Amino acid sequence: MAEAKDMGGAAVGQTLPFLDAPEKAAGAALYLDDLRLPGMLTGRALRSAHAHARIVSVDAREARQVPGVAAVLTGADLPDGPRMIPHRRGAPLVARDRVRYMGDVVALVAAETEGAAEAALERIRVEYEPLPVAQDPREAMAAQAPRLWPEGNLLNHAKIRNGDVEEGFRRADVVVENEYQTPSGEHLYLEVESAAVAPLPGGGCQIWGCTQQPFLVRQNAARALGLKGETAVRFVQTIPGGAFGGKSEASLDVCLRAALLARAAQRPVKLVYSREESMIASSKRHAAFIRSRTGAARDGRIVAAEVEVYLDKGAYAANGGDNPPAFKRATYHALGPYQIPNVKVDVYCVHTNHPYGGQMRGPGCPQVHFACEQQMDELARALQIDPIELRRINGLKVGARTPWNQRLPESVGLLETLAKAEEASGWSGRRGGGRRAPDGRLRGVGVASCLYGTGNAYSPAEAHIFLTAEGRIQVAAGVVDFGQGSKTVLCQIAAETMDVPYGSFLMGAVDTAVDPFGGTSSSSRITMQGGKAVFQAALRARQEVLRLAGLLLEADPGDLELRGGLVRSRSHAETRVTLAELAKAYVADEHKLLGAADNIPPPAKTDHETGQGEPYEVYGFGTQVAEVLVDAETGEIEVTGVWAAHDVGRAISPLGVQQQIDGGVYMGVGFCLMEEVVQRGGRMLNPDMHGYLAPTVVDMPPVEGHIVEDPYSNGPYGAKGVGEQVTVPTAAAIANA
Amino acid sequence: MAEAKDMGGAAVGQTLPFLDAPEKAAGAALYLDDLRLPGMLTGRALRSAHAHARIVSVDAREARQVPGVAAVLTGADLPDGPRMIPHRRGAPLVARDRVRYMGDVVALVAAETEGAAEAALERIRVEYEPLPVAQDPREAMAAQAPRLWPEGNLLNHAKIRNGDVEEGFRRADVVVENEYQTPSGEHLYLEVESAAVAPLPGGGCQIWGCTQQPFLVRQNAARALGLKGETAVRFVQTIPGGAFGGKSEASLDVCLRAALLARAAQRPVKLVYSREESMIASSKRHAAFIRSRTGAARDGRIVAAEVEVYLDKGAYAANGGDNPPAFKRATYHALGPYQIPNVKVDVYCVHTNHPYGGQMRGPGCPQVHFACEQQMDELARALQIDPIELRRINGLKVGARTPWNQRLPESVGLLETLAKAEEASGWSGRRGGGRRAPDGRLRGVGVASCLYGTGNAYSPAEAHIFLTAEGRIQVAAGVVDFGQGSKTVLCQIAAETMDVPYGSFLMGAVDTAVDPFGGTSSSSRITMQGGKAVFQAALRARQEVLRLAGLLLEADPGDLELRGGLVRSRSHAETRVTLAELAKAYVADEHKLLGAADNIPPPAKTDHETGQGEPYEVYGFGTQVAEVLVDAETGEIEVTGVWAAHDVGRAISPLGVQQQIDGGVYMGVGFCLMEEVVQRGGRMLNPDMHGYLAPTVVDMPPVEGHIVEDPYSNGPYGAKGVGEQVTVPTAAAIANA
């Protein structure tokens, strides 16, 4: 109990061991590939041979004769409904008449062995009639461009209009105008898309897999299987081997395809994509083409900005159809964290015959910040103002209005991140130092800031808190911890709120049959949006513990208090009961619900024509300083240091925030210097880990993270979020350096 | 909406259609036997050849060679843990060294076909060394009797002591003393014990089956499989084909045996007992031997009663070990619903080599009431007092103390049931009528009353109420509706409390992965104990609906009211929102929890030596009058009418209560006149539906049910329970007639 007294009620802001660290460190964590279901078959998919083609015929007769083959599914074997991925508009699970990118699947096979599945795939004859390929989103908007869809290739066009942008530019003393281009990116999660499915009586199934959206998988699987009611499908999360936003969407098709095969074979099926399939087929960071024009007065105040963004959406309307997160975020982050009176932003999301664009850590934001923050440095140079000073002059402050006319009443820590990054990096000293390192390489220092709309507007979360039979507290929030530490943070919030030691907490993998709806594990929303639900549930759970203790002790609950996991009477010091004793008395079975609550964030209120309004309820802010050494002869760039300061509202787990900063910076380094999905004619040229260069441990710069806490009154203990903003400014800081 | 307005808030006390009537009437209800799992094997059990024997050897080598056999399990194949049924002390899933009744299983087989399973069973050689058989519980207590257990055959001995019974008899003017004997009984549910089990990764499994205790099956299966944590097992209830108390316990072994086979074969297994197996192996109504001595003063007041009961427990300590419900109930119901100052009750629960005694509609009570109520008539005759009048003189009333010294502060409707049964049957007219019917048969009229401890002491229940995506209200209470209408009654309580039309309600089959713990569906406890949890949850759900409506309407929830399923503003008549609209706005997925609550009844407080205290929180009461015609030559008895009045506190569903009365009386007729499990030397002589005579539709008397409502302040809308008391007095009434 000593331990409990020391830890209870002091969980938030403490660095506590990650909840899932022991099982991962011990190698006991079970990943999907470890799963063996009785009688399980191996699934395989036949991918398209073309980026764009009409399917003339598919002949699978020979494949069906291969010994050990239990099921072969072509487009002709499936009615229209089950052929499609509900959440990915237009995308087939098995294509029938048309393929629109090389990740499209034209046939599925389930067989006793991998060899038999492979042999069956080789015997499927597909006749294609190739079609011209759309590759560049700007060109794909033209009337004469190869069309993916009858209504044209433009998926959506978003705007921000405020003030008078032309008048603003007329009044500007300095105008800089540039074009930027950022490449398509690959998540390269260690664990490729994988699923195992067991058919259940009545047409339902149980799916094991790795996703950021368990309830979405359940819903989509139920629809694809034509089931009435989603609960006929049960989704059970296995330990995720990386996600980074990609498993918001890419996990859907592998689960649904495995489910179709399992139903056809009436046997369990495991489907694991190869690394090449994963890279060719999965969602990508949208390649972006950006035109920026920024005007400022001589005193540094930005008076006008105009941004035009073309996002390569690839073949399908993934991640929510017309208004996917990357598109919305590219729009509202294109102007950076600044006050600008006259603005015009146009973002075009355009279909091509590339892999579909999806969510990748801060979807849309690293791209538009790359442009915006280089514009800032160009302005600084033209105005001869220190780049940090220029950002300070224009930066959003409490009480300011964003360019889309959203008032920011609180929690705007940008200026503090500027000050912290400036001080920590020794900015002026480094800037004033020599232009060359002792070894002759050129030295450069750069800075970039960012804002990040935390969470999603109207993305509700629910949380349930249970007392287990052993007297531990179990949190269920229906959200996936893919390594970022969500479970840890949510349990810290519950521990602090209930005043029960963190060590008493448990949180399992998401199971849709058991867990409440938690929404997506993306948009840096779990701590803030899930955490608020957990906080409310924990308040109720605390009351319920006192009620039960009152029953057991035959005492007035009002005279009882819960501290350090122990219930005591205020008036009789010796009257006390532990959670284990309460559990023994009142947990009739596995566990008992103590409290449930939801968090319903306000809906986004934005005007369709002007973009003005409130797209996000609150924003995170950050500033990063990078120092680089460049070999002028070889062009080789070494990042020698990154100083990153981020306003997260409140760091529930300081260690977790630091880890996010490290990881975010590494990902930003890769985005800036190395990573590029290379495509020609719709064919990916580097679909493997040799061809696609990502930073390894030797490429990692030293990272110094600094946490700025400007609490958000509507976040749990003031917390906003951290997971994505930390990667947003890195590339621009390096480029500026 | 008109329909909603008419029905909402007026659900309790209404006769509404049974919730599951449509699917049952349409033949769409799926019973276990309808279930087909992919790759499913057929299981079979080899039963003991002796009622009591040492197992010398089991040779299953030949059986394992039979083509199509996937698994053979003998006692030697299983470690100690998994061999036992945790809840049935001493009972093996597969016996190894000893068999104690003919229902014991010595081997299990799973095979591709029934033929293969049968062939394998025939090839298992078991060598036994027979042991002497204990048959009569009175004899089995003797030191020299054949012993089932080293510690002897007496499982438990319960006592009630109050006053001075010998002094009471000394003061009595009339004493009657008799011995009674009631036979062992069979539930004869239409659906025999059946289960299907699919193995899951990690050693867990999913069980489909029919039980009255889903969470107990889960817990027992997890223990038998040696799993850590119960949630590795999921139990899903199929539509029950009858239960009557028998599926409290008998469902355990079939589920656990199927689970062992499924794990051994790593394939799904279905195990369905034959009718003969079911009758030989399943729990029985305890045969009872009763000695009763009752003394009364000349004015009719009973002054002393002494009862000695011997219950045939059969081979194993089923249904809760030392203090099973039938044993406790036999003790506290042995004296009937009367005030008696001096009492001595002894109940002995004794092992024999018969099928284990279990719960059967009012466990222990029809037996002891059969004796007690015949004693009353003997007293009435001796005292020349009308039998109804004698019961009225001695009957429990509000404020009275029971013989075990429990004060009854409210809801004691016995006298009203006496009055109602007297009036409805035309008692004095019938009694005064001729002794012969026109056809010459002898006519008799008899009466019997009863009390019935409603529910179990400390048997908690939880309930969750959800809003579904379609805007319906879903109730989850973790309790099985085996035809008695629990779902209907619980939804009526929720509908009344929330003021939402009954037609909006849904309640699924129990699924342990989804449902909260509801406890056992027995002891007539669901309406009262589950209903209280539902009532509390519905109060919260109503508040939650108003909160959500407030969010959507941007209104103060305090200004909103929920009526007839529609939320309206008190101040703005036109401001309103339907549940479907709320669901569209706030149910992100399948459903959303609106409210959860529990009901924790007080623990039983009884003294071990005197039995005094509070064994049950409240009691139901009933009186039945029966008229019979007896052919003096053949002895054939026809029951020509039963008038049954029962105090249920409050009839939530009057139709449901009437159906319970009908069914209870029919079962009482069978108990009295026809049904008897005949056993010789531990062998059942009539293990089939030809040999075991149960009433058919032609044997059913006309039944006139009368509902007496003496509300219980701590029951939902005053309700107590009805399911079991209705069968308790029937046999005695017929015997008295």
PDB file of C-alpha atoms in Angstrom, chain A residues 265-439:
ATOM      1  CA  ALA A 265     -13.909 -21.340 -48.165  1.00  0.00           C
ATOM      2  CA  GLN A 266     -15.853 -21.632 -44.881  1.00  0.00           C
ATOM      3  CA  ARG A 267     -12.448 -21.930 -43.247  1.00  0.00           C
ATOM      4  CA  PRO A 268     -10.253 -19.479 -41.390  1.00  0.00           C
ATOM      5  CA  VAL A 269      -7.952 -17.540 -43.710  1.00  0.00           C
ATOM      6  CA  LYS A 270      -4.833 -15.512 -43.077  1.00  0.00           C
ATOM      7  CA  LEU A 271      -3.889 -12.907 -45.635  1.00  0.00           C
ATOM      8  CA  VAL A 272      -0.545 -11.125 -45.375  1.00  0.00           C
ATOM      9  CA  TYR A 273       0.584  -8.805 -48.149  1.00  0.00           C
ATOM     10  CA  SER A 274       4.195  -8.951 -49.287  1.00  0.00           C
ATOM     11  CA  ARG A 275       6.317  -5.847 -48.751  1.00  0.00           C
ATOM     12  CA  GLU A 276       6.093  -5.085 -52.469  1.00  0.00           C
ATOM     13  CA  GLU A 277       2.311  -5.446 -52.478  1.00  0.00           C
ATOM     14  CA  SER A 278       2.127  -3.281 -49.397  1.00  0.00           C
ATOM     15  CA  MET A 279       4.139  -0.512 -51.015  1.00  0.00           C
ATOM     16  CA  ILE A 280       2.344  -0.666 -54.347  1.00  0.00           C
ATOM     17  CA  ALA A 281      -1.137  -0.929 -52.937  1.00  0.00           C
ATOM     18  CA  SER A 282      -1.299   0.951 -49.645  1.00  0.00           C
ATOM     19  CA  SER A 283      -2.127   4.585 -49.043  1.00  0.00           C
ATOM     20  CA  LYS A 284       0.563   7.192 -49.627  1.00  0.00           C
ATOM     21  CA  ARG A 285       1.415  10.614 -48.342  1.00  0.00           C
ATOM     22  CA  HIS A 286      -0.101  12.806 -51.042  1.00  0.00           C
ATOM     23  CA  ALA A 287       2.481  14.222 -53.414  1.00  0.00           C
ATOM     24  CA  ALA A 288       1.885  17.976 -53.474  1.00  0.00           C
ATOM     25  CA  PHE A 289       2.470  20.837 -55.894  1.00  0.00           C
ATOM     26  CA  ILE A 290       2.278  24.208 -54.221  1.00  0.00           C
ATOM     27  CA  ARG A 291       2.383  27.758 -55.542  1.00  0.00           C
ATOM     28  CA  SER A 292       2.880  30.382 -52.838  1.00  0.00           C
ATOM     29  CA  ARG A 293       2.866  34.126 -52.971  1.00  0.00           C
ATOM     30  CA  THR A 294       3.422  36.079 -49.767  1.00  0.00           C
ATOM     31  CA  GLY A 295       3.541  39.839 -49.262  1.00  0.00           C
ATOM     32  CA  ALA A 296       4.784  41.775 -46.224  1.00  0.00           C
ATOM     33  CA  ALA A 297       5.167  45.359 -45.115  1.00  0.00           C
ATOM     34  CA  ARG A 298       8.642  46.690 -44.355  1.00  0.00           C
ATOM     35  CA  ASP A 299       8.076  46.236 -40.616  1.00  0.00           C
ATOM     36  CA  GLY A 300       7.665  42.521 -41.166  1.00  0.00           C
ATOM     37  CA  ARG A 301       3.900  42.245 -40.933  1.00  0.00           C
ATOM     38  CA  ILE A 302       2.520  39.867 -43.544  1.00  0.00           C
ATOM     39  CA  VAL A 303      -0.288  41.593 -45.389  1.00  0.00           C
ATOM     40  CA  ALA A 304      -1.295  39.033 -47.977  1.00  0.00           C
ATOM     41  CA  ALA A 305      -0.845  35.396 -48.855  1.00  0.00           C
ATOM     42  CA  GLU A 306      -2.049  33.310 -51.725  1.00  0.00           C
ATOM     43  CA  VAL A 307      -1.546  29.565 -51.859  1.00  0.00           C
ATOM     44  CA  GLU A 308      -2.531  27.039 -54.470  1.00  0.00           C
ATOM     45  CA  VAL A 309      -2.121  23.351 -53.637  1.00  0.00           C
ATOM     46  CA  TYR A 310      -2.584  20.311 -55.860  1.00  0.00           C
ATOM     47  CA  LEU A 311      -2.744  17.036 -53.995  1.00  0.00           C
ATOM     48  CA  ASP A 312      -2.243  13.742 -55.788  1.00  0.00           C
ATOM     49  CA  LYS A 313      -5.225  11.774 -54.519  1.00  0.00           C
ATOM     50  CA  GLY A 314      -4.388   8.681 -56.525  1.00  0.00           C
ATOM     51  CA  ALA A 315      -7.056   6.322 -57.727  1.00  0.00           C
ATOM     52  CA  TYR A 316      -9.697   6.317 -55.012  1.00  0.00           C
ATOM     53  CA  ALA A 317     -11.575   8.601 -52.637  1.00  0.00           C
ATOM     54  CA  ALA A 318     -10.108   7.037 -49.523  1.00  0.00           C
ATOM     55  CA  ASN A 319     -10.319   8.229 -45.927  1.00  0.00           C
ATOM     56  CA  GLY A 320     -13.768   9.662 -45.936  1.00  0.00           C
ATOM     57  CA  GLY A 321     -14.652  10.511 -49.509  1.00  0.00           C
ATOM     58  CA  ASP A 322     -14.875  14.146 -50.531  1.00  0.00           C
ATOM     59  CA  ASN A 323     -13.269  15.732 -47.528  1.00  0.00           C
ATOM     60  CA  PRO A 324     -10.422  13.520 -46.360  1.00  0.00           C
ATOM     61  CA  PRO A 325      -8.254  14.761 -43.483  1.00  0.00           C
ATOM     62  CA  ALA A 326      -5.204  15.492 -45.662  1.00  0.00           C
ATOM     63  CA  PHE A 327      -7.284  17.736 -47.918  1.00  0.00           C
ATOM     64  CA  LYS A 328      -8.900  19.630 -45.072  1.00  0.00           C
ATOM     65  CA  ARG A 329      -5.620  19.935 -43.214  1.00  0.00           C
ATOM     66  CA  ALA A 330      -3.700  21.096 -46.295  1.00  0.00           C
ATOM     67  CA  THR A 331      -6.295  23.858 -46.590  1.00  0.00           C
ATOM     68  CA  TYR A 332      -6.209  25.075 -42.992  1.00  0.00           C
ATOM     69  CA  HIS A 333      -2.469  24.673 -42.483  1.00  0.00           C
ATOM     70  CA  ALA A 334      -1.322  26.219 -45.789  1.00  0.00           C
ATOM     71  CA  LEU A 335      -0.862  29.645 -44.218  1.00  0.00           C
ATOM     72  CA  GLY A 336       1.115  28.479 -41.188  1.00  0.00           C
ATOM     73  CA  PRO A 337       0.611  29.740 -37.651  1.00  0.00           C
ATOM     74  CA  TYR A 338       0.341  33.400 -38.606  1.00  0.00           C
ATOM     75  CA  GLN A 339      -2.043  36.317 -38.571  1.00  0.00           C
ATOM     76  CA  ILE A 340      -2.621  37.391 -42.154  1.00  0.00           C
ATOM     77  CA  PRO A 341      -5.422  39.811 -42.999  1.00  0.00           C
ATOM     78  CA  ASN A 342      -5.795  39.083 -46.717  1.00  0.00           C
ATOM     79  CA  VAL A 343      -5.695  35.505 -47.880  1.00  0.00           C
ATOM     80  CA  LYS A 344      -6.699  33.272 -50.737  1.00  0.00           C
ATOM     81  CA  VAL A 345      -6.142  29.534 -50.510  1.00  0.00           C
ATOM     82  CA  ASP A 346      -7.155  26.956 -53.094  1.00  0.00           C
ATOM     83  CA  VAL A 347      -6.583  23.274 -52.577  1.00  0.00           C
ATOM     84  CA  TYR A 348      -7.358  20.787 -55.317  1.00  0.00           C
ATOM     85  CA  CYS A 349      -7.544  17.095 -54.609  1.00  0.00           C
ATOM     86  CA  VAL A 350      -7.158  15.258 -57.913  1.00  0.00           C
ATOM     87  CA  HIS A 351      -7.370  11.619 -58.937  1.00  0.00           C
ATOM     88  CA  THR A 352      -4.466   9.975 -60.796  1.00  0.00           C
ATOM     89  CA  ASN A 353      -3.537   6.368 -61.492  1.00  0.00           C
ATOM     90  CA  HIS A 354      -1.293   6.314 -58.449  1.00  0.00           C
ATOM     91  CA  PRO A 355      -1.835   4.619 -55.093  1.00  0.00           C
ATOM     92  CA  TYR A 356      -4.580   6.425 -53.217  1.00  0.00           C
ATOM     93  CA  GLY A 357      -3.428   9.256 -50.996  1.00  0.00           C
ATOM     94  CA  GLY A 358      -4.119   8.669 -47.350  1.00  0.00           C
ATOM     95  CA  GLN A 359      -3.236   9.764 -43.879  1.00  0.00           C
ATOM     96  CA  MET A 360       0.421   9.927 -42.969  1.00  0.00           C
ATOM     97  CA  ARG A 361       1.446  11.610 -39.719  1.00  0.00           C
ATOM     98  CA  GLY A 362      -0.031  15.082 -39.990  1.00  0.00           C
ATOM     99  CA  PRO A 363      -1.785  14.465 -43.293  1.00  0.00           C
ATOM    100  CA  GLY A 364      -1.277  17.376 -45.711  1.00  0.00           C
ATOM    101  CA  CYS A 365       0.658  19.429 -43.189  1.00  0.00           C
ATOM    102  CA  PRO A 366       4.352  18.677 -43.713  1.00  0.00           C
ATOM    103  CA  GLN A 367       3.736  19.453 -47.406  1.00  0.00           C
ATOM    104  CA  VAL A 368       2.112  22.863 -46.984  1.00  0.00           C
ATOM    105  CA  HIS A 369       4.383  23.871 -44.101  1.00  0.00           C
ATOM    106  CA  PHE A 370       7.374  23.020 -46.288  1.00  0.00           C
ATOM    107  CA  ALA A 371       6.199  25.759 -48.643  1.00  0.00           C
ATOM    108  CA  CYS A 372       4.901  28.226 -46.099  1.00  0.00           C
ATOM    109  CA  GLU A 373       7.946  28.123 -43.871  1.00  0.00           C
ATOM    110  CA  GLN A 374      10.362  28.531 -46.762  1.00  0.00           C
ATOM    111  CA  GLN A 375       8.301  31.520 -47.837  1.00  0.00           C
ATOM    112  CA  MET A 376       8.834  32.944 -44.367  1.00  0.00           C
ATOM    113  CA  ASP A 377      12.587  32.635 -44.711  1.00  0.00           C
ATOM    114  CA  GLU A 378      12.522  34.223 -48.147  1.00  0.00           C
ATOM    115  CA  LEU A 379      10.571  37.116 -46.688  1.00  0.00           C
ATOM    116  CA  ALA A 380      12.980  37.366 -43.750  1.00  0.00           C
ATOM    117  CA  ARG A 381      15.900  37.552 -46.136  1.00  0.00           C
ATOM    118  CA  ALA A 382      14.194  40.167 -48.327  1.00  0.00           C
ATOM    119  CA  LEU A 383      13.206  42.221 -45.281  1.00  0.00           C
ATOM    120  CA  GLN A 384      16.508  41.617 -43.487  1.00  0.00           C
ATOM    121  CA  ILE A 385      14.663  40.523 -40.378  1.00  0.00           C
ATOM    122  CA  ASP A 386      15.802  37.582 -38.299  1.00  0.00           C
ATOM    123  CA  PRO A 387      13.627  34.585 -39.256  1.00  0.00           C
ATOM    124  CA  ILE A 388      12.611  33.949 -35.644  1.00  0.00           C
ATOM    125  CA  GLU A 389      11.794  37.610 -35.178  1.00  0.00           C
ATOM    126  CA  LEU A 390       9.668  37.590 -38.335  1.00  0.00           C
ATOM    127  CA  ARG A 391       7.722  34.615 -37.000  1.00  0.00           C
ATOM    128  CA  ARG A 392       7.330  36.363 -33.646  1.00  0.00           C
ATOM    129  CA  ILE A 393       5.940  39.475 -35.338  1.00  0.00           C
ATOM    130  CA  ASN A 394       3.327  37.527 -37.272  1.00  0.00           C
ATOM    131  CA  GLY A 395       2.708  34.596 -34.975  1.00  0.00           C
ATOM    132  CA  LEU A 396      -0.739  33.767 -33.596  1.00  0.00           C
ATOM    133  CA  LYS A 397      -1.287  34.891 -30.029  1.00  0.00           C
ATOM    134  CA  VAL A 398      -4.052  34.506 -27.475  1.00  0.00           C
ATOM    135  CA  GLY A 399      -7.020  36.560 -28.600  1.00  0.00           C
ATOM    136  CA  ALA A 400      -5.863  36.667 -32.235  1.00  0.00           C
ATOM    137  CA  ARG A 401      -7.944  35.585 -35.188  1.00  0.00           C
ATOM    138  CA  THR A 402      -6.658  33.047 -37.671  1.00  0.00           C
ATOM    139  CA  PRO A 403      -6.783  33.876 -41.385  1.00  0.00           C
ATOM    140  CA  TRP A 404     -10.016  31.828 -41.473  1.00  0.00           C
ATOM    141  CA  ASN A 405     -11.429  34.112 -38.838  1.00  0.00           C
ATOM    142  CA  GLN A 406     -11.349  31.774 -35.856  1.00  0.00           C
ATOM    143  CA  ARG A 407     -10.726  33.504 -32.590  1.00  0.00           C
ATOM    144  CA  LEU A 408      -8.162  31.787 -30.347  1.00  0.00           C
ATOM    145  CA  PRO A 409      -9.189  32.503 -26.763  1.00  0.00           C
ATOM    146  CA  GLU A 410      -6.520  30.395 -25.029  1.00  0.00           C
ATOM    147  CA  SER A 411      -3.703  27.879 -25.309  1.00  0.00           C
ATOM    148  CA  VAL A 412      -1.655  29.486 -28.076  1.00  0.00           C
ATOM    149  CA  GLY A 413       1.925  28.602 -27.165  1.00  0.00           C
ATOM    150  CA  LEU A 414       3.615  29.518 -30.448  1.00  0.00           C
ATOM    151  CA  LEU A 415       5.664  32.420 -29.133  1.00  0.00           C
ATOM    152  CA  GLU A 416       6.887  30.344 -26.244  1.00  0.00           C
ATOM    153  CA  THR A 417       8.012  27.597 -28.627  1.00  0.00           C
ATOM    154  CA  LEU A 418       9.888  30.256 -30.645  1.00  0.00           C
ATOM    155  CA  ALA A 419      11.598  31.535 -27.515  1.00  0.00           C
ATOM    156  CA  LYS A 420      12.404  28.046 -26.270  1.00  0.00           C
ATOM    157  CA  ALA A 421      13.825  26.847 -29.606  1.00  0.00           C
ATOM    158  CA  GLU A 422      15.783  30.072 -29.985  1.00  0.00           C
ATOM    159  CA  GLU A 423      17.300  29.800 -26.552  1.00  0.00           C
ATOM    160  CA  ALA A 424      17.900  26.052 -26.537  1.00  0.00           C
ATOM    161  CA  SER A 425      19.603  26.042 -29.922  1.00  0.00           C
ATOM    162  CA  GLY A 426      21.742  29.077 -29.123  1.00  0.00           C
ATOM    163  CA  TRP A 427      20.185  30.510 -32.276  1.00  0.00           C
ATOM    164  CA  SER A 428      21.973  33.828 -32.517  1.00  0.00           C
ATOM    165  CA  GLY A 429      25.349  32.287 -31.704  1.00  0.00           C
ATOM    166  CA  ARG A 430      24.905  29.577 -34.313  1.00  0.00           C
ATOM    167  CA  ARG A 431      23.643  32.050 -36.902  1.00  0.00           C
ATOM    168  CA  GLY A 432      26.578  34.331 -36.161  1.00  0.00           C
ATOM    169  CA  GLY A 433      29.144  31.493 -36.272  1.00  0.00           C
ATOM    170  CA  GLY A 434      31.277  30.684 -39.266  1.00  0.00           C
ATOM    171  CA  ARG A 435      29.703  29.542 -42.516  1.00  0.00           C
ATOM    172  CA  ARG A 436      32.028  26.563 -42.618  1.00  0.00           C
ATOM    173  CA  ALA A 437      32.671  23.705 -40.227  1.00  0.00           C
ATOM    174  CA  PRO A 438      36.296  22.822 -39.377  1.00  0.00           C
ATOM    175  CA  ASP A 439      36.171  19.991 -41.974  1.00  0.00           C
TER     176      ASP A 439
END
